[in-house]
Structure formats: structure tokens, C-alpha cells
XYZ file of C-alpha atoms in Angstrom:
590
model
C -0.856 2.536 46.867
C 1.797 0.519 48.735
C 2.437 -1.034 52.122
C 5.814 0.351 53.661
C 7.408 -0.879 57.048
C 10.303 -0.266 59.569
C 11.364 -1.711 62.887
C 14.212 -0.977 65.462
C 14.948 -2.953 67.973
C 16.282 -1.460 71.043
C 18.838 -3.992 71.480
C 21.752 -3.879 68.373
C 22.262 -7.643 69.196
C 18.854 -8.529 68.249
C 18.714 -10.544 64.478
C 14.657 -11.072 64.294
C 14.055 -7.738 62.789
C 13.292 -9.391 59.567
C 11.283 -11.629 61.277
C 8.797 -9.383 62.782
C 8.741 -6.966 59.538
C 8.281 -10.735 57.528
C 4.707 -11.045 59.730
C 3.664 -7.691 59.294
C 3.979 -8.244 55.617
C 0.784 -10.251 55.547
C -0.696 -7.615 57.831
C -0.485 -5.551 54.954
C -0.645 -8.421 51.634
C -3.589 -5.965 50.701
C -1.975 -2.858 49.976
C 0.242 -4.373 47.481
C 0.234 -7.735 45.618
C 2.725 -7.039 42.971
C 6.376 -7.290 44.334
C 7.812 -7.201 48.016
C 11.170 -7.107 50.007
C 12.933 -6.340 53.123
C 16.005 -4.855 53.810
C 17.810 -5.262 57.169
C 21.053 -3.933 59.156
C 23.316 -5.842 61.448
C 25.790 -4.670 63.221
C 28.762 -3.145 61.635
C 26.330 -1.645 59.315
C 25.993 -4.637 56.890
C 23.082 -4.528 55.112
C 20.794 -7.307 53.740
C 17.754 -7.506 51.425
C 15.488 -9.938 49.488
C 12.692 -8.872 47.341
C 11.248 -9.434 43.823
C 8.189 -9.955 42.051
C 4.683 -11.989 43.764
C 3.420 -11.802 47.313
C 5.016 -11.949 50.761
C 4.503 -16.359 50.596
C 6.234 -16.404 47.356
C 9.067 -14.197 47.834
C 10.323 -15.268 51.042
C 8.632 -19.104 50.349
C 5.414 -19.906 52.692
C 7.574 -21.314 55.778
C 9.428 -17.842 55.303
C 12.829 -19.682 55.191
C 13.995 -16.727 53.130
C 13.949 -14.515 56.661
C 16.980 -15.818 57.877
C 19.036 -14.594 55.097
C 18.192 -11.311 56.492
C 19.998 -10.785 60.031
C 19.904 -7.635 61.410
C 18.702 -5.277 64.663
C 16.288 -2.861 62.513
C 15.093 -3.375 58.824
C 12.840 -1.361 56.725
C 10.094 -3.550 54.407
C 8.038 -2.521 51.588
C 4.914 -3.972 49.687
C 4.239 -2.348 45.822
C 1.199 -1.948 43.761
C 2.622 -0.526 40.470
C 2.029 3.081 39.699
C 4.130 4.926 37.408
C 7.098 2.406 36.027
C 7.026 -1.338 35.219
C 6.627 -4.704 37.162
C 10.063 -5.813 36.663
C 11.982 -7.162 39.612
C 14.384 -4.185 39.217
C 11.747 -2.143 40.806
C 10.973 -4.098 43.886
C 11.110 -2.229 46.709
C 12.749 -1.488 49.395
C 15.332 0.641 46.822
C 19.129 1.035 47.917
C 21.953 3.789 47.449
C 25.468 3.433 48.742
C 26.403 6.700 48.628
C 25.929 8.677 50.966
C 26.079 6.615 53.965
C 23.933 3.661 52.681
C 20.833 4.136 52.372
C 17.475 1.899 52.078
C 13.609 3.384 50.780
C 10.547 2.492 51.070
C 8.289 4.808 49.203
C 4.026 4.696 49.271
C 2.741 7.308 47.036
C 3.534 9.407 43.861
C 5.816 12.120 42.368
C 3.727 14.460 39.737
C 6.963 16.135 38.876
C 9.079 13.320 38.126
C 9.967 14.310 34.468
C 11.600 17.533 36.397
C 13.357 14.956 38.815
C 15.139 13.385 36.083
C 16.158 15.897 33.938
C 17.499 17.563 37.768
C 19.227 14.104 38.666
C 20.491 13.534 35.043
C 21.872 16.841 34.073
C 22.785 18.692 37.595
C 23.172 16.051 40.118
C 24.481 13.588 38.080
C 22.854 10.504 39.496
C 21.951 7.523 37.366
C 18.470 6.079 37.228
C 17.945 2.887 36.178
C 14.109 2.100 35.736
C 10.795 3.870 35.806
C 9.869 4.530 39.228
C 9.375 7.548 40.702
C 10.091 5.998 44.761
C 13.972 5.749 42.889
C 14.011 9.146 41.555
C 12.931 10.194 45.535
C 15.748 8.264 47.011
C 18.569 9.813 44.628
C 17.045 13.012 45.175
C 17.331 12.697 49.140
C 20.557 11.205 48.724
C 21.862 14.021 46.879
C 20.879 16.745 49.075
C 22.099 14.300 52.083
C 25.917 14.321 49.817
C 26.073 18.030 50.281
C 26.627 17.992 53.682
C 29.932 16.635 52.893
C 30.419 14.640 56.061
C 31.775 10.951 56.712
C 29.073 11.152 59.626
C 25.869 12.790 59.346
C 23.386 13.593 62.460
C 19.606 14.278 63.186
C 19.648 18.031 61.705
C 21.634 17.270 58.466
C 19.160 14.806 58.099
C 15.870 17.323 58.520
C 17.475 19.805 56.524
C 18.309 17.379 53.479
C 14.854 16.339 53.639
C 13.544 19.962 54.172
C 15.382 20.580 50.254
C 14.191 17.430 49.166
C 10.799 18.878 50.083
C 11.185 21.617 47.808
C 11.743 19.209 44.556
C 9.658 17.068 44.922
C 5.654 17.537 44.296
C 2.758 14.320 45.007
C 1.767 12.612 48.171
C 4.159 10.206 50.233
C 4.896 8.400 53.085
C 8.347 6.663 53.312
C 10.465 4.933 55.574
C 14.383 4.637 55.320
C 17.082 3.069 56.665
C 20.796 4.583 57.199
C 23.263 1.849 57.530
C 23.950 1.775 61.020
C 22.695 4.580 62.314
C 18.916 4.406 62.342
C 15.354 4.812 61.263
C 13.619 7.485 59.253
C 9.841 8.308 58.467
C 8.210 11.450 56.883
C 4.970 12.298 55.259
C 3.985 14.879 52.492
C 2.493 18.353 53.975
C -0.469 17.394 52.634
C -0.610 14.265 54.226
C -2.076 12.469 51.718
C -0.393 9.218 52.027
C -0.415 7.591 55.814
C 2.230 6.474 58.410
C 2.106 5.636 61.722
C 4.388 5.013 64.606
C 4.526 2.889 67.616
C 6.211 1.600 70.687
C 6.621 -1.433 73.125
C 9.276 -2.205 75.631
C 12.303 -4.422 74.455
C 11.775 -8.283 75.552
C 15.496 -8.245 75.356
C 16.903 -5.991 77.789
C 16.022 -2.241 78.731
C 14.934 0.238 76.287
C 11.525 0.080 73.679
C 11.630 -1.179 70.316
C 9.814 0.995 67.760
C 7.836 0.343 64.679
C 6.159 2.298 61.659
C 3.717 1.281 58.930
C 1.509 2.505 56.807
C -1.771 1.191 59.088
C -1.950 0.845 62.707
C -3.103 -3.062 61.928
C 0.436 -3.668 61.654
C 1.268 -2.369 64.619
C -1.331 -3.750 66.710
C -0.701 -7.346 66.068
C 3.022 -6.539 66.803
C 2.293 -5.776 70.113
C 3.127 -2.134 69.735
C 1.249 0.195 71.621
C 0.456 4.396 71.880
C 0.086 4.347 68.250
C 0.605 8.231 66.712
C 0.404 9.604 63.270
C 3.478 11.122 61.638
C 1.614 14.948 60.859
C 1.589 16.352 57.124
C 5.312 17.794 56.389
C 6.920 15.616 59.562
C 9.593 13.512 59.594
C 10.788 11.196 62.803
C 14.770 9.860 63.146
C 15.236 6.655 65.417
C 18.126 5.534 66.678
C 19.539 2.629 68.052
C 18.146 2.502 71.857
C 17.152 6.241 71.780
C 13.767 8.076 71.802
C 12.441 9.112 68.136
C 13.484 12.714 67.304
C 10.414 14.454 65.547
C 11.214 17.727 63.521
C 8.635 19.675 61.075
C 10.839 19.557 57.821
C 7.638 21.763 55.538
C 5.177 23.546 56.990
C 1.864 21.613 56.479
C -0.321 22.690 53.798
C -3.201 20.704 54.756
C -4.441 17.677 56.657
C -6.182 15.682 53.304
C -5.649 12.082 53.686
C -6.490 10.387 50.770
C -10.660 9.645 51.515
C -9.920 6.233 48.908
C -8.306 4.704 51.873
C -11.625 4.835 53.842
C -13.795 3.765 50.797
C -11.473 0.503 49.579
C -8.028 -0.030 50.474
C -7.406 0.228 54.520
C -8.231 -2.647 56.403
C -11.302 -2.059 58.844
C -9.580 -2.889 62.235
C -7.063 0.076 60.915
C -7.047 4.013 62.458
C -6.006 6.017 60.247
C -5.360 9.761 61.325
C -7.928 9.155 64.190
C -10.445 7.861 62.138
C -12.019 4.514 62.307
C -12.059 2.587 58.684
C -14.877 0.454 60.352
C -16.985 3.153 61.819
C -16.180 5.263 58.583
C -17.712 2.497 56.297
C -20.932 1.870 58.906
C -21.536 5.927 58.320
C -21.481 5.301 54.352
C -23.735 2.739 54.539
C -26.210 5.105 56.760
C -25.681 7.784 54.405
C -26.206 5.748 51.114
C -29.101 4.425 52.809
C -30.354 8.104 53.132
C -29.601 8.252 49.387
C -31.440 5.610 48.447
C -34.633 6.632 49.839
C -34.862 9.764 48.040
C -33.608 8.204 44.984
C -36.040 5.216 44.430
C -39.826 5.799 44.658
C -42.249 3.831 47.337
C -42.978 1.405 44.928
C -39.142 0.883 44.222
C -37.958 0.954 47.655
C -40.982 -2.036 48.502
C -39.868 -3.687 45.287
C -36.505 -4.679 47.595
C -36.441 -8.363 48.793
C -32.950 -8.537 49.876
C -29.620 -6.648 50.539
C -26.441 -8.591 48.993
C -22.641 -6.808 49.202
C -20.020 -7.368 47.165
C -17.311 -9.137 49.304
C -15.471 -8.097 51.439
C -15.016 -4.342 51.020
C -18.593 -3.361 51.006
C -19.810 -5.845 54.142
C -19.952 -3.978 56.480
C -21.714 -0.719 54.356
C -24.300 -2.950 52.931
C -25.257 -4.197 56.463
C -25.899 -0.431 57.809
C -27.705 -0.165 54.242
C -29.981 -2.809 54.741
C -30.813 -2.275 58.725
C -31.264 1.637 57.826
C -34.178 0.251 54.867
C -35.183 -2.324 56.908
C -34.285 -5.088 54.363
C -33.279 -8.440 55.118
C -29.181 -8.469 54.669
C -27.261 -11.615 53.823
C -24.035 -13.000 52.166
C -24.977 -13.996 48.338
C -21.426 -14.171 46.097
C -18.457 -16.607 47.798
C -15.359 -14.850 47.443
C -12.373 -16.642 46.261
C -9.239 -15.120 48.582
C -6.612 -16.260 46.088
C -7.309 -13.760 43.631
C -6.049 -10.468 42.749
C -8.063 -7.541 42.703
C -9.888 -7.122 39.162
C -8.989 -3.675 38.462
C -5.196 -4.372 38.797
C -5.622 -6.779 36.116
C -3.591 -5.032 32.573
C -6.855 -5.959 30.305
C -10.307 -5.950 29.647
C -11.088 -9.873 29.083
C -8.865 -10.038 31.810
C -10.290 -8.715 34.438
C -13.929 -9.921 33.237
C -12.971 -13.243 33.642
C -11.286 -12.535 36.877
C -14.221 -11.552 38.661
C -16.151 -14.801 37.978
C -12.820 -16.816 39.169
C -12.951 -13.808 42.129
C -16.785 -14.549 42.939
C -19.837 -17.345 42.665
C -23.483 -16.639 43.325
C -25.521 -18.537 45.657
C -28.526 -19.156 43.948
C -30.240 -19.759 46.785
C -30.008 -16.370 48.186
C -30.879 -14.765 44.297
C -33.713 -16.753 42.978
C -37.029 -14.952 42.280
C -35.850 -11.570 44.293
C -35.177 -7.948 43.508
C -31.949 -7.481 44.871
C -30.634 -4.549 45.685
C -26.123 -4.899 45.295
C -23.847 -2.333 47.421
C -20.280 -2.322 46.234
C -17.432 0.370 47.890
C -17.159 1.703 44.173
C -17.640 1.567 40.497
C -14.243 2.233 38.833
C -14.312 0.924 35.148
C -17.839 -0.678 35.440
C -16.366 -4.325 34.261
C -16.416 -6.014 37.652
C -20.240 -4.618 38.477
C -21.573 -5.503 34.831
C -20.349 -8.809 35.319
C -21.635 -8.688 38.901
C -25.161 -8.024 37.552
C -25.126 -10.718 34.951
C -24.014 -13.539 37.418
C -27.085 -11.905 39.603
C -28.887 -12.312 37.048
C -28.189 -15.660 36.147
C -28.655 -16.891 39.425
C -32.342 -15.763 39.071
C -32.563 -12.558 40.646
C -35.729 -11.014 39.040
C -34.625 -7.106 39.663
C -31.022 -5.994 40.310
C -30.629 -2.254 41.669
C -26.831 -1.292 42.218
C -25.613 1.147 44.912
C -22.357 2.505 45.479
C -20.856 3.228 48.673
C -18.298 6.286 46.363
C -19.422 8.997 44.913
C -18.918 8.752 40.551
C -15.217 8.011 39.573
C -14.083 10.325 36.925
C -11.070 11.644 37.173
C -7.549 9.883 37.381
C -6.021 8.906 40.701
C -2.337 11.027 40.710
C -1.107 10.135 44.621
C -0.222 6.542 43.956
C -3.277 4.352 43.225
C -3.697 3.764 39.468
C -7.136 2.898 39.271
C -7.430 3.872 35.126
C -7.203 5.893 32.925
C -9.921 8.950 32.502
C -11.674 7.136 29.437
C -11.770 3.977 30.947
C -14.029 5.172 34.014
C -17.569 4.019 33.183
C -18.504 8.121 34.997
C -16.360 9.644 33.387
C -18.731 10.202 30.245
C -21.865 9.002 31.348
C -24.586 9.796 33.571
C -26.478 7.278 36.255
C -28.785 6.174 33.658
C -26.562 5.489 30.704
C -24.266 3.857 33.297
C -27.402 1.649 34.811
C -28.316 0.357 31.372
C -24.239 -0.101 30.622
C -23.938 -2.991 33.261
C -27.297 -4.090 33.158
C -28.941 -2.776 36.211
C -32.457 -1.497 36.786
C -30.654 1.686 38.649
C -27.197 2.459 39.968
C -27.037 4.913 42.806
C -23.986 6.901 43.886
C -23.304 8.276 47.446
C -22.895 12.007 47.598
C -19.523 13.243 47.662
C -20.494 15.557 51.193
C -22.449 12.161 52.748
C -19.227 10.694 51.788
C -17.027 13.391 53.135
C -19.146 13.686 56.173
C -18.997 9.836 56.817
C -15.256 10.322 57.423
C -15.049 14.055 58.582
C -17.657 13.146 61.695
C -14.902 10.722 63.053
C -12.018 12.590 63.234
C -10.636 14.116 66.314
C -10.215 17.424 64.121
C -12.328 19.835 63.418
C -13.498 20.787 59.546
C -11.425 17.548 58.059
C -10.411 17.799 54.807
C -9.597 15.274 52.408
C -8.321 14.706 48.797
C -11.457 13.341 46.632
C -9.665 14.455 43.204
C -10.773 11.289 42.139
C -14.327 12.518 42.486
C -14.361 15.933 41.006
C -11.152 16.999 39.107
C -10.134 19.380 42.639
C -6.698 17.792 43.725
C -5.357 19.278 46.777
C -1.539 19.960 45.474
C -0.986 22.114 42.141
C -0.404 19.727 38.788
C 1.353 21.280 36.087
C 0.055 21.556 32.641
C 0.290 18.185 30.396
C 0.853 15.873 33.736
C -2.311 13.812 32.545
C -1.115 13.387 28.969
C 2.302 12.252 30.608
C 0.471 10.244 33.089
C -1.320 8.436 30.345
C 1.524 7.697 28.052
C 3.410 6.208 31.260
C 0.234 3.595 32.439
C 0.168 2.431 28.758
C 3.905 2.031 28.629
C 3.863 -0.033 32.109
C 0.961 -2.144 30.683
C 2.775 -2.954 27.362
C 4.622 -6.227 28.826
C 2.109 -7.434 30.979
C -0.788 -7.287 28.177
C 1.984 -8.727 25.605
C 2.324 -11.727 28.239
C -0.921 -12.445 28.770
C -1.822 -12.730 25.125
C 1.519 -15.039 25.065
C -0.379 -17.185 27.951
C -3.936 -17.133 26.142
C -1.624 -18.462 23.046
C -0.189 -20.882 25.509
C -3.577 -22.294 27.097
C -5.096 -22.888 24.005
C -8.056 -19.181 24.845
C -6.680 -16.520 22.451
C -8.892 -14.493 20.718
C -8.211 -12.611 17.428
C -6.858 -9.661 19.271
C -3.907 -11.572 21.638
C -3.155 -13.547 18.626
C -2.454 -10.260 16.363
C -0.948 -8.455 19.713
C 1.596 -11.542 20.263
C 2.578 -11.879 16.714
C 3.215 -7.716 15.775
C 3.802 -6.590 18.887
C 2.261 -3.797 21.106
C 1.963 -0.392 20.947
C 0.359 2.603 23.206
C -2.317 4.659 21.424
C -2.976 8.156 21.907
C -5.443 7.491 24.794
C -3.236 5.658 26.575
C -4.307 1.979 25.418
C -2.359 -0.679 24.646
C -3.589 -2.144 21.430
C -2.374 -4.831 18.544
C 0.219 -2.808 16.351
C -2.302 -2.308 12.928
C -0.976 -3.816 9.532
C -0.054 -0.299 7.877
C 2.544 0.136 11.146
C 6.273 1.045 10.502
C 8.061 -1.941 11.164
C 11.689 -0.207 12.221
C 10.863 -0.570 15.781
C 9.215 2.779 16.767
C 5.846 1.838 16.680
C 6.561 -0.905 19.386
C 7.699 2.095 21.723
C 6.041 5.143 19.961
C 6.602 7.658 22.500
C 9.550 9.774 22.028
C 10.366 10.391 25.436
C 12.290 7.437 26.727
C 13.497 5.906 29.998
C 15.264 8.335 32.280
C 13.687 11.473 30.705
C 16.160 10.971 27.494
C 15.337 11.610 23.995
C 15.265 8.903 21.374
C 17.612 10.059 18.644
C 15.779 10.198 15.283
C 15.684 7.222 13.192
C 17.203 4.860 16.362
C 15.716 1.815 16.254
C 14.142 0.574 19.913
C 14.389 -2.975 20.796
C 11.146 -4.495 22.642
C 11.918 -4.123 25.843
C 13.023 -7.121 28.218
C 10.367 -8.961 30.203
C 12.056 -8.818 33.649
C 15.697 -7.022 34.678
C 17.279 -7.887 38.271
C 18.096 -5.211 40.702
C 21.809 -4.281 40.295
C 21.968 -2.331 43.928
C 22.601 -5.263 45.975
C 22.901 -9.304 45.932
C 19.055 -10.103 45.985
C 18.250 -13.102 47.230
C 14.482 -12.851 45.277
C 16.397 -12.700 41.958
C 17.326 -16.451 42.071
C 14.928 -17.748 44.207
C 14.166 -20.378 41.392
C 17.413 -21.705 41.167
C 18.838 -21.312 44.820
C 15.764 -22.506 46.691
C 14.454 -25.489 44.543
């Protein structure tokens, strides 16, 4: 899951597009926390772009005095959770090709074919890739198919057509923007649409014509001051030019209309529409429905046994208050949530993220002691946030703590572009509601029903018998996967944990907190089990380097010659596309 961005200004002397896509940064801080940037285009087609690693403040400093590196009437801007690939600056979005015709990406979502990508771009097409992300094995595939037009200039229908073959390749759920150096805007969403984009409009402030804007939530948008918000369909793309009216074209037929249901449960903000459904009103019908739940799963005695309602902030506020005024139970605010924390499940290990959630949240003890308290979250994903939930509950003097869930049971992997973990690390995946109960401590846990949840959502929209992707859920994803994409999948999360779990154990070394397992991991190294974990390298290892980077498949879909010896890889690379201003902001802005 990432936040993507564009903006045209109607007038090609305008500068402040980087401005504008700068504020709706923030709009969006929540859809990605790792890495950001913005890319811009003045006139004469010059292009600009800062990003790196850390959020919007830190990247373009808090007083944003990075923005007016970035001139430029339009501007495309991009916010990344990590996926498949790394955290290294290198892969900060937006991504940039100069040939053909310049072009800047913003990519939210996931290829599931991207070993077939590479061995296409390495072998036929002959384009380079230089890190593990899938949004740069999109770009070079566009910008191949864009090459054989074999044009100096380009217009709308060579555009729709090279994205119509880059349809064909490539298999997941996306929504990008791009940017063609001086020419114009372009947005376009999987058939599926599992990933979402939307578009807007406003009249210029700077002469006649209407400046346009897309993002991935109408939030962005709305504080803009953009106006008859519409969703890019399932297989649609949109071209904007400079001062003309967007150009809409059907590059694949739709397949279906399945936007991703996670977005309702967790990630969208609540004053967002998304494909004419309300987050808000979405997450007051879950709350109804897991009410409804609740009162056939607990028994009279149970159900009396209830002193108080208590969400887990912030996701699950509004859900927990429909809970408690469908039960009739007092509601009210018991855990303080610190804002300057990331979300726990993002975190690359265990002891991690357990001692992330008591930095991320502090019981009132007041609002605990001597109750039954009955906890809604949005979801359980791993079960370490909620167990640790339970015991702070607990410790606060709550008598009787029943857990409900606002998601159905998590237990399957995520494959369109939210890594929330790996099959054997969901707490559902191999247990049932009572194993799961007495796992985090709880007197009971229950789960929302996958059709309450899919009728929350489904009641809302403006279309009749919505679908959605709940793979998540039940194993059912709504695009084929090929045979041995979960093995693959699993070998690339451990590989993009390896550096941030061997830094952390360096810090726990550092701050004086190491425990027997960081100290072994930061003096022999890391390596990537068969399930996908990244564990201390044992005693009996080899020590000629392939243990640190076991699998044979390497970067770029190239095969580690027998016997070659692979250096531990780098802890951060630069991009190499363009002068990036985020790449020294240490040493240029101190």
C-alpha cells in the first residue's frame, strides 16, 4: 500500500506544483511512512525531483524548504510502504526513465509476475534494473512498449495502446500516476480495480482554464480545493495535458470492480470515498454488524458481564462506538495513542513491534479498573499488538477482557501491495478462536463474518452486487497466481527484512538492550530460513558467504554462479536516475 499523487496546473507558468503535491503529502503520511518524493516539470520539459528514505517532514525538512528546489507547472508525488524490494533510498519513489520521452512513476500496488518481468526486460527488451521493486520493473515495461512507437513525439493513442500491451505483461493490482516531460499527466488502474485513484478538478486561480489533480483518496483532493471528484474505472487510464480537458480511454476491458475491502477495514482515512463508498459509514456498518455478532456469540450472562466498550485507537473508533450503542454499553476512550509512532506491524521483528505498541499506546487506569472490558480493534494480523493490548488491560486492572474484531480471521498473505506477514506468522492462520483467545490472553476473541463484513461495504456502494478482493480472508484472490508465487513471495519479504532486522540488532547493541539473539544476529550475520524468517546464521553455517544470501535467485532475476561468493549487501544505495536532492540532505541542508 502506497500514497501516489499528480497535479497540472492549467497555467505552464505556474511553479507551486510541488507545493500543493508537498501538502497533500501529509494528506496521505498514512498510506506510507517509509520513503517519499516528488518529481516536477517546468517548462522546457526540465524535470526535478527529491525523495529518499523517512516521512514527508523529514524529506523535504518540516518548513518544507526542500519544495522550492522543485519548480515546475505539474509534478507527480509518491508515498511508499515497502512491499516486494528493500528500503534503500534507491527505491524511493517517484521512479524516472529518460528514454523514451522522460518519464516519471508513481506506482501503488503489486506485480505477481515480476520474476517473468525481468527475465522479459533482461533478456528481450534489454532494459536494466537496478533494485528490487516491482513499481521499476512497471515503468521499464511501459517505457518499452512506449519505444516501439518509434516517434520523437508521441500522442494520446500511442500512449493507450502502449499501456493496452503493458496490460498484457503485467499481472497484480495498481494504480499509478506518470509524468511525460512536457507533455502531460497520466493515470490508470488495474481491470480489477483493486488498487484506487481518483481524479478531480477546480478552476485555475491563475488565468482561464482548470487545474486537475489525482490521488489515491479523495481526502487529498478535498482539502485541495478540487471538486467533482470521479474514480478512474478498473482497466482505465486518463491523459492530461497542459490546459486541456483529461482524455479517458478503456486500455483492458474490466474484469471486475473488487477494490481491495482492507482499505475500508484499516488503511483509508474516514473522511475518504472510495469508489462511492463512505470509509466512515463503511466502518459505522462493521461496528453494527460485529455488534450482531457478538450477541449470538456470548451468552446472557456474558453479554451482562460487559461494563465498558474501549477501541483501539484510532482505526477502530468509530466501529467500537456503533458496537457499544448497538449493546447498549457505555463507550469511552481508554489507551492514549502516541501519533509519532509507526504502525506495529510494519515493524521487521517480533520484540520490535511488542515494544512498539506500549511506546504506540498507555492505558488509563481509570477507565480499566475493576471492569470487564470488552476491546474492538479493525483487525488481528500477527496477534502481537492485541496480546500486548490485553496485558496492558490487564495491568491496568481490568477484571475480564473480551476482544472483538472489526475483520474477519487473517490467514492468508496479502499479494496486491500491503505486506501484512507472512502465512505462518498470522495468529489465524493455524488456530481457531479459542486457541487464539487463550494465545493473547483474552477471555474470548470474536471475528466479524466475512458476508457482515462484505455487506458493511457492499450496502454503500452506488453499484449493485459489489464485489471485493478479501483474499486475505479466505485464500480466493480475484486475479489468477501462478504456481510457487507464495514460496517466491516469501523468500522476497525475508530478503527485504534482512537489513532492517541486522540494523536493529546493531541499535539494541548500540543502546545497551540486546538480547542473546541480536547479539548472535549482529556478530554472524543474517540469513532467510525456509519459512521466510530472518534468523541468527547457526554455528554449523558455511562461512563462504552463501548462507548470508542463501537464495539462489539473485537481484534482477539472475543466477548466482556456483561457488561465487556474495558480499552482505550495502545498507543504503542512492538513486542513480536523477540528481536527488534527498540523497544529501544531511550534508547540503545542515
Amino acid at each position: 500500500m502506497c500514497g501516489i499523487l499528480a497535479l497540472i496546473h492549467a497555467n505552464g507558468t505556474e511553479t507551486s506544483a510541488a507545493s500543493e503535491l508537498h501538502e497533500a503529502l501529509y494528506l496521505l503520511q498514512h498510506r506510507g511512512q517509509d520513503a517519499c518524493g516528488i518529481a516536477t516539470c517546468a517548462s522546457g520539459g526540465k524535470i526535478y525531483q527529491c525523495k529518499g528514505n523517512g516521512m514527508a517532514a523529514k524529506v523535504f525538512r518540516d518548513d518544507g524548504a526542500r519544495v522550492s528546489d522543485l519548480p515546475g507547472y505539474m509534478g507527480v508525488g509518491h508515498l511508499r510502504y515497502p512491499t516486494a524490494g528493500s528500503s534503500a533510498n534507491a527505491e524511493a519513489q517517484p521512479f524516472y526513465v529518460n528514454s523514451p520521452y522522460g518519464i516519471c512513476f508513481a506506482h501503488n500496488g503489486n506485480l505477481i509476475n515480476a520474476t517473468e518481468l525481468k527475465q522479459f526486460l533482461d533478456l528481450e527488451a534489454h532494459r536494466h534494473i537496478n533494485t528490487e521493486s516491482d513499481s521499476e520493473l512497471m515503468v521499464n515495461i511501459f517505457a518499452n512498449e512506449l519505444n516501439e512507437t518509434g516517434k520523437a513525439r508521441v500522442n494520446d493513442k500511442d500512449i493507450f495502446a502502449a499501456l493496452s500491451r503493458m496490460y498484457t505483461r503485467c499481472v497484480g493490482g495498481w494504480a499509478c500516476t506518470a509524468m511525460l516531460a512536457g507533455f502531460g499527466l497520466i493515470g490508470f488502474r488495474d481491470s480489477y480495480g483493486i488498487r484506487p485513484l481518483v481524479l478531480g478538478s477546480r478552476p485555475s486561480d491563475n488565468g482561464p482554464g482548470t487545474d486537475w489533480m489525482m490521488a489515491s483518496e479523495s481526502v487529498a483532493l478535498d482539502q485541495r480545493g478540487f471538486t467533482n471528484v470521479i474514480d478512474i474505472l478498473p482497466g482505465q487510464a486518463v491523459i492530461i495535458q497542459k490546459g486541456a480537458a483529461p482524455v479517458f480511454r478503456q486500455v483492458q476491458e474490466p474484469v471486475r470492480y473488487a477494490p481491495d475491502i482492507f482499505e475500508y477495514v484499516y488503511f483509508a482515512r474516514p473522511d475518504t470515498v472510495i469508489d462511492g463508498i463512505s470509509v466512515q459509514e463503511s466502518r459505522e456498518r462493521m461496528g453494527y454488524k460485529l455488534a450482531d455478532t457478538i450477541q449470538r456469540r456470548l451468552d446472557p450472562a456474558e453479554l451482562a458481564d460487559i461494563d465498558v466498550v474501549i477501541p483501539i485507537p484510532e482505526t477502530s473508533n468509530t466501529s467500537a462506538a456503533c458496537v457499544a450503542e448497538r449493546l447498549k454499553k457505555p463507550y469511552c476512550q481508554g489507551f492514549v495513542k502516541n501519533r509519532y509512532v509507526f504502525r506495529t506491524f510494519i515493524m521487521p521483528g517480533q520484540k520490535a513491534r511488542e515494544k512498539s505498541v506500549r511506546r504506540k499506546l498507555n492505558p488509563m487506569k481509570i477507565k480499566f479498573h475493576g471492569k470487564n472490558v470488552l476491546l474492538v480493534d479493525d483487525s488481528i494480523v500477527r496477534g502481537t499488538t492485541s496480546r500486548e493490548i490485553v496485558n496492558m488491560a490487564r495491568e491496568a486492572g481490568a477484571r475480564k477482557v473480551y476482544f472483538a474484531s472489526c475483520a474477519p480471521r487473517i490467514t492468508h498473505a496479502h499479494i496486491y501491495g500491503i505486506d501484512l506477514a507472512s502465512p505462518s506468522e498470522l495468529i489465524a492462520h493455524h488456530r481457531d478462536e479459542e486457541s487464539i483467545a487463550k494465545h493473547i490472553g483474552a477471555i474470548k476473541v470474536i471475528y466479524q463474518t466475512l458476508d457482515d463484513l462484505k455487506a458493511a461495504c457492499a450496502e454503500l456502494s452506488p453499484r449493485p452486487n459489489q464485489e471485493f478482493e478479501v483474499g486475505v480472508f479466505c485464500g480466493s484472490y480475484v486475479t489468477p497466481v501462478e504456481p510457487g508465487y507464495f514460496e517466491h513471495l516469501e523468500r522476497v519479504r525475508g530478503e527485504t527484512k534482512k537489513l532492517k532486522v541486522m540494523e536493529s540488532a546493531r541499535e539494541a547493541i548500540a543502546n545497551g538492550s540486546a538480547g542473546e539473539e541480536e547479539i548472535r544476529m549482529a556478530t554472524n550475520g543474517v540469513e532467510v530460513n525456509e519459512d521466510g524468517q530472518v534468523v541468527a546464521v547457526s554455528g554449523n553455517s558455511s562461512s563462504d558467504g552463501e548462507t548470508v544470501n542463501r537464495e539462489v535467485t539473485m537481484r534482477n532475476g539472475k543466477r548466482a554462479r556456483e561457488g561465487e561468493e556474495e558480499s552482505s549487501p550495502p545498507r543504503d544505495r542512492m538513486d542513480i536516475s536523477l540528481h536527488n536532492f534527498g540523497d544529501y540532505a544531511q550534508d547540503t541542508h545542515s
